[in-house]
PDB file of C-alpha atoms in Angstrom:
ATOM      1  CA  MET H   1      19.622  14.310   3.037  1.00  0.00           C
ATOM      2  CA  LYS H   2      16.349  12.414   3.407  1.00  0.00           C
ATOM      3  CA  LYS H   3      13.401  14.091   1.702  1.00  0.00           C
ATOM      4  CA  SER H   4      10.623  15.513   3.877  1.00  0.00           C
ATOM      5  CA  LEU H   5       6.921  14.900   3.323  1.00  0.00           C
ATOM      6  CA  GLU H   6       6.694  18.420   1.947  1.00  0.00           C
ATOM      7  CA  ASP H   7       9.471  17.642  -0.550  1.00  0.00           C
ATOM      8  CA  HIS H   8       7.705  14.472  -1.692  1.00  0.00           C
ATOM      9  CA  ALA H   9       4.365  16.289  -1.955  1.00  0.00           C
ATOM     10  CA  ALA H  10       5.885  19.041  -4.103  1.00  0.00           C
ATOM     11  CA  ARG H  11       7.594  16.488  -6.352  1.00  0.00           C
ATOM     12  CA  PHE H  12       4.383  14.564  -6.940  1.00  0.00           C
ATOM     13  CA  ASP H  13       2.394  17.765  -7.459  1.00  0.00           C
ATOM     14  CA  GLU H  14       4.744  18.495 -10.363  1.00  0.00           C
ATOM     15  CA  GLN H  15       4.419  14.967 -11.777  1.00  0.00           C
ATOM     16  CA  ALA H  16       0.661  14.581 -11.318  1.00  0.00           C
ATOM     17  CA  GLY H  17      -0.439  15.392 -14.857  1.00  0.00           C
ATOM     18  CA  GLU H  18       1.909  12.870 -16.470  1.00  0.00           C
ATOM     19  CA  TYR H  19       2.125  10.337 -13.649  1.00  0.00           C
ATOM     20  CA  ASP H  20      -0.163   7.657 -15.089  1.00  0.00           C
ATOM     21  CA  GLU H  21       1.597   7.660 -18.457  1.00  0.00           C
ATOM     22  CA  SER H  22       5.043   7.350 -16.838  1.00  0.00           C
ATOM     23  CA  ASN H  23       4.338   4.206 -14.823  1.00  0.00           C
ATOM     24  CA  SER H  24       6.368   1.081 -15.557  1.00  0.00           C
ATOM     25  CA  ASP H  25       5.020  -2.344 -16.472  1.00  0.00           C
ATOM     26  CA  GLU H  26       6.084  -3.543 -13.023  1.00  0.00           C
ATOM     27  CA  TYR H  27       4.096  -0.768 -11.369  1.00  0.00           C
ATOM     28  CA  ARG H  28       0.997  -1.756 -13.324  1.00  0.00           C
ATOM     29  CA  ALA H  29       1.485  -5.454 -12.551  1.00  0.00           C
ATOM     30  CA  CYS H  30       1.857  -4.596  -8.877  1.00  0.00           C
ATOM     31  CA  ALA H  31      -1.297  -2.466  -8.932  1.00  0.00           C
ATOM     32  CA  ASN H  32      -3.263  -5.274 -10.574  1.00  0.00           C
ATOM     33  CA  LEU H  33      -2.171  -7.705  -7.858  1.00  0.00           C
ATOM     34  CA  VAL H  34      -3.129  -5.250  -5.104  1.00  0.00           C
ATOM     35  CA  ILE H  35      -6.581  -4.878  -6.662  1.00  0.00           C
ATOM     36  CA  GLU H  36      -6.951  -8.642  -7.018  1.00  0.00           C
ATOM     37  CA  HIS H  37      -5.905  -9.415  -3.445  1.00  0.00           C
ATOM     38  CA  ALA H  38      -7.960  -6.575  -1.925  1.00  0.00           C
ATOM     39  CA  GLY H  39     -11.178  -8.090  -3.274  1.00  0.00           C
ATOM     40  CA  PRO H  40     -13.566  -5.945  -1.212  1.00  0.00           C
ATOM     41  CA  GLU H  41     -17.062  -7.138  -0.387  1.00  0.00           C
ATOM     42  CA  ALA H  42     -20.126  -5.043  -1.192  1.00  0.00           C
ATOM     43  CA  ASP H  43     -20.368  -3.577   2.321  1.00  0.00           C
ATOM     44  CA  ASP H  44     -16.637  -2.982   2.825  1.00  0.00           C
ATOM     45  CA  ILE H  45     -14.956   0.340   3.473  1.00  0.00           C
ATOM     46  CA  VAL H  46     -11.545   0.535   1.815  1.00  0.00           C
ATOM     47  CA  LEU H  47      -8.792   2.905   2.941  1.00  0.00           C
ATOM     48  CA  ASP H  48      -6.206   3.510   0.206  1.00  0.00           C
ATOM     49  CA  LEU H  49      -3.067   5.179   1.542  1.00  0.00           C
ATOM     50  CA  GLY H  50      -0.772   7.005  -0.841  1.00  0.00           C
ATOM     51  CA  THR H  51      -3.727   6.933  -3.200  1.00  0.00           C
ATOM     52  CA  GLY H  52      -2.015   9.118  -5.801  1.00  0.00           C
ATOM     53  CA  THR H  53      -4.095   9.437  -8.959  1.00  0.00           C
ATOM     54  CA  GLY H  54      -6.524   6.810  -7.676  1.00  0.00           C
ATOM     55  CA  ALA H  55      -5.345   3.719  -9.577  1.00  0.00           C
ATOM     56  CA  ILE H  56      -6.253   1.396  -6.705  1.00  0.00           C
ATOM     57  CA  ALA H  57      -9.080   3.356  -5.084  1.00  0.00           C
ATOM     58  CA  LEU H  58     -11.089   3.867  -8.256  1.00  0.00           C
ATOM     59  CA  ALA H  59     -10.626   0.273  -9.392  1.00  0.00           C
ATOM     60  CA  LEU H  60     -12.025  -0.984  -6.067  1.00  0.00           C
ATOM     61  CA  ALA H  61     -14.859   1.549  -5.723  1.00  0.00           C
ATOM     62  CA  PRO H  62     -17.418  -0.336  -7.877  1.00  0.00           C
ATOM     63  CA  ASP H  63     -17.128  -3.404  -5.628  1.00  0.00           C
ATOM     64  CA  ALA H  64     -16.964  -1.659  -2.237  1.00  0.00           C
ATOM     65  CA  ASP H  65     -19.438   0.316  -0.173  1.00  0.00           C
ATOM     66  CA  ARG H  66     -17.025   3.251   0.070  1.00  0.00           C
ATOM     67  CA  VAL H  67     -13.397   4.039  -0.704  1.00  0.00           C
ATOM     68  CA  VAL H  68     -11.382   6.547   1.304  1.00  0.00           C
ATOM     69  CA  GLY H  69      -8.199   7.819  -0.357  1.00  0.00           C
ATOM     70  CA  ARG H  70      -5.422   9.631   1.450  1.00  0.00           C
ATOM     71  CA  ASP H  71      -2.333  11.286  -0.020  1.00  0.00           C
ATOM     72  CA  ILE H  72       0.097  14.095   0.727  1.00  0.00           C
ATOM     73  CA  SER H  73      -0.100  15.499  -2.829  1.00  0.00           C
ATOM     74  CA  GLU H  74      -3.078  17.662  -3.673  1.00  0.00           C
ATOM     75  CA  GLY H  75      -2.090  17.562  -7.337  1.00  0.00           C
ATOM     76  CA  MET H  76      -2.265  13.777  -7.457  1.00  0.00           C
ATOM     77  CA  MET H  77      -5.639  13.731  -5.698  1.00  0.00           C
ATOM     78  CA  ALA H  78      -6.998  16.321  -8.127  1.00  0.00           C
ATOM     79  CA  GLU H  79      -6.191  13.864 -10.916  1.00  0.00           C
ATOM     80  CA  ALA H  80      -7.943  11.086  -8.967  1.00  0.00           C
ATOM     81  CA  GLU H  81     -11.072  13.180  -8.446  1.00  0.00           C
ATOM     82  CA  ALA H  82     -11.199  14.091 -12.140  1.00  0.00           C
ATOM     83  CA  LYS H  83     -11.013  10.414 -13.098  1.00  0.00           C
ATOM     84  CA  ALA H  84     -13.699   9.500 -10.557  1.00  0.00           C
ATOM     85  CA  GLU H  85     -16.027  12.142 -11.967  1.00  0.00           C
ATOM     86  CA  GLU H  86     -15.332  10.928 -15.501  1.00  0.00           C
ATOM     87  CA  ASP H  87     -16.162   7.354 -14.431  1.00  0.00           C
ATOM     88  CA  GLY H  88     -19.365   8.473 -12.693  1.00  0.00           C
ATOM     89  CA  LEU H  89     -18.227   7.245  -9.277  1.00  0.00           C
ATOM     90  CA  GLU H  90     -19.688   8.769  -6.133  1.00  0.00           C
ATOM     91  CA  ASN H  91     -18.733   6.405  -3.289  1.00  0.00           C
ATOM     92  CA  PHE H  92     -15.291   7.871  -2.699  1.00  0.00           C
ATOM     93  CA  GLU H  93     -13.566  10.455  -0.523  1.00  0.00           C
ATOM     94  CA  PHE H  94     -10.128  11.928  -1.181  1.00  0.00           C
ATOM     95  CA  ALA H  95      -8.376  14.111   1.379  1.00  0.00           C
ATOM     96  CA  THR H  96      -4.931  14.946   2.680  1.00  0.00           C
ATOM     97  CA  GLY H  97      -3.382  12.342   4.951  1.00  0.00           C
ATOM     98  CA  SER H  98      -0.260  10.261   5.418  1.00  0.00           C
ATOM     99  CA  PHE H  99       0.584   6.748   6.554  1.00  0.00           C
ATOM    100  CA  ARG H 100       1.316   7.812  10.114  1.00  0.00           C
ATOM    101  CA  GLU H 101      -1.428  10.438  10.192  1.00  0.00           C
ATOM    102  CA  PRO H 102      -4.181   9.217   7.857  1.00  0.00           C
ATOM    103  CA  GLU H 103      -6.679  11.739   9.220  1.00  0.00           C
ATOM    104  CA  TYR H 104      -9.351   9.060   9.321  1.00  0.00           C
ATOM    105  CA  ASP H 105     -10.873   7.359  12.345  1.00  0.00           C
ATOM    106  CA  GLY H 106     -13.925   5.621  10.885  1.00  0.00           C
ATOM    107  CA  ASP H 107     -14.525   1.948  10.203  1.00  0.00           C
ATOM    108  CA  VAL H 108     -12.093   0.230   7.841  1.00  0.00           C
ATOM    109  CA  ASP H 109     -12.326  -3.281   6.431  1.00  0.00           C
ATOM    110  CA  VAL H 110      -9.516  -3.312   3.876  1.00  0.00           C
ATOM    111  CA  VAL H 111      -6.411  -1.130   3.653  1.00  0.00           C
ATOM    112  CA  THR H 112      -4.469  -0.872   0.407  1.00  0.00           C
ATOM    113  CA  SER H 113      -1.358   0.926  -0.754  1.00  0.00           C
ATOM    114  CA  ASN H 114       0.730   0.782  -3.917  1.00  0.00           C
ATOM    115  CA  PHE H 115       4.204   2.240  -4.515  1.00  0.00           C
ATOM    116  CA  ALA H 116       4.158   4.687  -1.602  1.00  0.00           C
ATOM    117  CA  LEU H 117       5.371   3.209   1.706  1.00  0.00           C
ATOM    118  CA  HIS H 118       8.970   2.938   0.448  1.00  0.00           C
ATOM    119  CA  HIS H 119       9.444   6.680   0.898  1.00  0.00           C
ATOM    120  CA  LEU H 120       9.489   6.140   4.681  1.00  0.00           C
ATOM    121  CA  SER H 121      12.418   4.886   6.744  1.00  0.00           C
ATOM    122  CA  ASP H 122      12.142   1.386   8.209  1.00  0.00           C
ATOM    123  CA  ALA H 123      11.279   2.839  11.621  1.00  0.00           C
ATOM    124  CA  GLU H 124       8.616   5.043  10.040  1.00  0.00           C
ATOM    125  CA  LYS H 125       7.220   2.070   8.114  1.00  0.00           C
ATOM    126  CA  ARG H 126       6.874   0.159  11.364  1.00  0.00           C
ATOM    127  CA  GLU H 127       5.091   3.112  12.965  1.00  0.00           C
ATOM    128  CA  ALA H 128       2.786   3.401   9.945  1.00  0.00           C
ATOM    129  CA  ILE H 129       1.861  -0.280  10.106  1.00  0.00           C
ATOM    130  CA  GLU H 130       1.069   0.097  13.809  1.00  0.00           C
ATOM    131  CA  VAL H 131      -1.190   3.077  13.039  1.00  0.00           C
ATOM    132  CA  ILE H 132      -2.964   1.032  10.374  1.00  0.00           C
ATOM    133  CA  ALA H 133      -3.334  -1.934  12.719  1.00  0.00           C
ATOM    134  CA  ALA H 134      -5.040   0.351  15.253  1.00  0.00           C
ATOM    135  CA  LEU H 135      -7.790   0.969  12.675  1.00  0.00           C
ATOM    136  CA  GLU H 136      -8.524  -2.784  12.908  1.00  0.00           C
ATOM    137  CA  PRO H 137      -8.881  -3.693   9.224  1.00  0.00           C
ATOM    138  CA  ARG H 138      -9.211  -7.385   8.490  1.00  0.00           C
ATOM    139  CA  LYS H 139      -6.696  -7.080   5.642  1.00  0.00           C
ATOM    140  CA  PHE H 140      -3.848  -4.856   4.481  1.00  0.00           C
ATOM    141  CA  VAL H 141      -2.607  -5.305   0.908  1.00  0.00           C
ATOM    142  CA  LEU H 142       0.731  -3.612   0.250  1.00  0.00           C
ATOM    143  CA  GLY H 143       2.290  -3.300  -3.185  1.00  0.00           C
ATOM    144  CA  ASP H 144       5.631  -1.562  -3.173  1.00  0.00           C
ATOM    145  CA  VAL H 145       9.299  -1.394  -3.904  1.00  0.00           C
ATOM    146  CA  MET H 146      10.854  -3.970  -1.552  1.00  0.00           C
ATOM    147  CA  PHE H 147      14.005  -6.056  -1.534  1.00  0.00           C
ATOM    148  CA  PHE H 148      13.717  -9.787  -2.167  1.00  0.00           C
ATOM    149  CA  GLY H 149      17.509 -10.036  -2.382  1.00  0.00           C
ATOM    150  CA  GLU H 150      20.603  -7.856  -2.284  1.00  0.00           C
ATOM    151  CA  PRO H 151      19.540  -4.325  -3.312  1.00  0.00           C
ATOM    152  CA  ASP H 152      20.903  -2.996  -6.602  1.00  0.00           C
ATOM    153  CA  PRO H 153      20.852   0.823  -6.821  1.00  0.00           C
ATOM    154  CA  GLU H 154      21.197   0.593 -10.603  1.00  0.00           C
ATOM    155  CA  VAL H 155      17.716  -0.933 -10.917  1.00  0.00           C
ATOM    156  CA  PRO H 156      15.209   1.827 -11.825  1.00  0.00           C
ATOM    157  CA  PHE H 157      12.826   1.028  -8.968  1.00  0.00           C
ATOM    158  CA  TYR H 158      15.354   2.176  -6.395  1.00  0.00           C
ATOM    159  CA  SER H 159      16.603   5.772  -6.247  1.00  0.00           C
ATOM    160  CA  PRO H 160      18.508   6.413  -2.996  1.00  0.00           C
ATOM    161  CA  GLU H 161      17.793  10.140  -3.235  1.00  0.00           C
ATOM    162  CA  VAL H 162      14.046   9.690  -2.775  1.00  0.00           C
ATOM    163  CA  ASP H 163      13.434   6.006  -1.956  1.00  0.00           C
ATOM    164  CA  ASP H 164      14.086   3.961   1.176  1.00  0.00           C
ATOM    165  CA  PRO H 165      12.756   0.441   0.488  1.00  0.00           C
ATOM    166  CA  ALA H 166      12.784  -2.279   3.125  1.00  0.00           C
ATOM    167  CA  THR H 167      13.541  -5.964   2.785  1.00  0.00           C
ATOM    168  CA  VAL H 168      10.582  -8.328   2.651  1.00  0.00           C
ATOM    169  CA  GLY H 169      11.727  -9.775   5.969  1.00  0.00           C
ATOM    170  CA  THR H 170      11.727  -6.363   7.646  1.00  0.00           C
ATOM    171  CA  LEU H 171       8.189  -5.687   6.446  1.00  0.00           C
ATOM    172  CA  ALA H 172       7.048  -9.162   7.500  1.00  0.00           C
ATOM    173  CA  ASP H 173       8.397  -8.592  11.017  1.00  0.00           C
ATOM    174  CA  ALA H 174       6.615  -5.236  11.247  1.00  0.00           C
ATOM    175  CA  PHE H 175       3.322  -6.800  10.172  1.00  0.00           C
ATOM    176  CA  THR H 176       3.679  -9.684  12.620  1.00  0.00           C
ATOM    177  CA  ASP H 177       4.539  -7.388  15.524  1.00  0.00           C
ATOM    178  CA  ALA H 178       1.436  -5.301  14.717  1.00  0.00           C
ATOM    179  CA  GLY H 179      -0.856  -8.345  14.938  1.00  0.00           C
ATOM    180  CA  PHE H 180      -1.035  -9.394  11.293  1.00  0.00           C
ATOM    181  CA  SER H 181      -0.223 -12.681   9.579  1.00  0.00           C
ATOM    182  CA  LEU H 182       1.185 -12.663   6.066  1.00  0.00           C
ATOM    183  CA  THR H 183      -1.073 -14.798   3.878  1.00  0.00           C
ATOM    184  CA  ALA H 184       0.511 -14.071   0.497  1.00  0.00           C
ATOM    185  CA  VAL H 185       3.805 -12.840  -0.898  1.00  0.00           C
ATOM    186  CA  GLU H 186       3.914 -11.991  -4.603  1.00  0.00           C
ATOM    187  CA  ARG H 187       7.237 -11.233  -6.293  1.00  0.00           C
ATOM    188  CA  VAL H 188       6.779  -8.990  -9.337  1.00  0.00           C
ATOM    189  CA  HIS H 189      10.475  -8.139  -9.674  1.00  0.00           C
ATOM    190  CA  ASP H 190      13.555  -8.560  -7.486  1.00  0.00           C
ATOM    191  CA  GLN H 191      12.703  -5.152  -6.034  1.00  0.00           C
ATOM    192  CA  VAL H 192       8.926  -5.032  -6.422  1.00  0.00           C
ATOM    193  CA  GLY H 193       6.316  -7.141  -4.661  1.00  0.00           C
ATOM    194  CA  VAL H 194       2.942  -7.432  -2.979  1.00  0.00           C
ATOM    195  CA  LEU H 195       2.332  -8.524   0.609  1.00  0.00           C
ATOM    196  CA  VAL H 196      -1.087  -9.528   1.921  1.00  0.00           C
ATOM    197  CA  ALA H 197      -1.437  -9.211   5.693  1.00  0.00           C
ATOM    198  CA  GLU H 198      -4.538 -10.322   7.585  1.00  0.00           C
ATOM    199  CA  ARG H 199      -5.470  -9.861  11.202  1.00  0.00           C
ATOM    200  CA  THR H 200      -4.168 -12.688  13.347  1.00  0.00           C
ATOM    201  CA  PRO H 201      -7.008 -14.393  15.278  1.00  0.00           C
ATOM    202  CA  THR H 202      -6.515 -13.908  19.006  1.00  0.00           C
ATOM    203  CA  GLU H 203      -9.809 -14.049  20.844  1.00  0.00           C
ATOM    204  CA  ALA H 204     -10.946 -17.318  19.275  1.00  0.00           C
ATOM    205  CA  GLY H 205      -7.566 -18.944  19.727  1.00  0.00           C
ATOM    206  CA  GLY H 206      -7.159 -19.392  15.991  1.00  0.00           C
ATOM    207  CA  VAL H 207      -3.994 -20.538  14.299  1.00  0.00           C
ATOM    208  CA  PRO H 208      -2.356 -19.182  11.146  1.00  0.00           C
ATOM    209  CA  SER H 209      -3.819 -20.524   7.931  1.00  0.00           C
ATOM    210  CA  ASP H 210      -2.019 -22.623   5.327  1.00  0.00           C
ATOM    211  CA  ASP H 211      -1.744 -19.427   3.274  1.00  0.00           C
ATOM    212  CA  ALA H 212       0.230 -17.831   6.097  1.00  0.00           C
ATOM    213  CA  ASP H 213       2.545 -20.836   6.237  1.00  0.00           C
ATOM    214  CA  ASP H 214       3.107 -20.596   2.477  1.00  0.00           C
ATOM    215  CA  ALA H 215       3.917 -16.900   2.795  1.00  0.00           C
ATOM    216  CA  ASP H 216       6.424 -17.632   5.565  1.00  0.00           C
ATOM    217  CA  ASP H 217       8.068 -20.223   3.334  1.00  0.00           C
ATOM    218  CA  GLU H 218       8.360 -17.645   0.532  1.00  0.00           C
ATOM    219  CA  ILE H 219      10.022 -15.142   2.871  1.00  0.00           C
ATOM    220  CA  ALA H 220      12.407 -17.785   4.216  1.00  0.00           C
ATOM    221  CA  THR H 221      13.370 -18.734   0.670  1.00  0.00           C
ATOM    222  CA  ASP H 222      14.135 -15.139  -0.264  1.00  0.00           C
ATOM    223  CA  GLU H 223      16.132 -14.193   2.814  1.00  0.00           C
TER     224      GLU H 223
END
């Protein structure tokens, strides 16, 4: 049976204290790429969904105007707040929220997420991306468990009991349908990657950039 949000929240509440120490090298590589691609400007507001213990949010805070973190686990966010206080950061806000109900309706320039969206079904992922698109960020950087090839349940990044990763192609279609263009696809592992989606120009009659074409080529190669 598919886990509910409450089940996931309880599981991460239990893991919160040891979560950072238990992360794999691939997780850390993925997080570093999300941080690199997010690259917020000094006046940007960043929304980090599935913020967890704040790995992405707190790394981006020094370069952004403000970082808003949302998660379903209070235990994970308590760890994030403790780290923020230790680092002397003040331009952050952590509160309960999910991908489909982020509980935030302010301005957003950059949306980030790392190792969280894969807990949703493909239909729920699509709905989440549509909700994010409605916030009108210029960029969404997603690091996650995703399939670049035939899924292998023996690989440690994929646990059918709690995970429901999508193929890169499925995610790309959801982004495109929500008004984004993929401008980068980074493969960290056969089942771990980073997608960079930017708002597709419509009013000015713009065309996709060369970066978007390169990303499409990467997806076509992997499918």
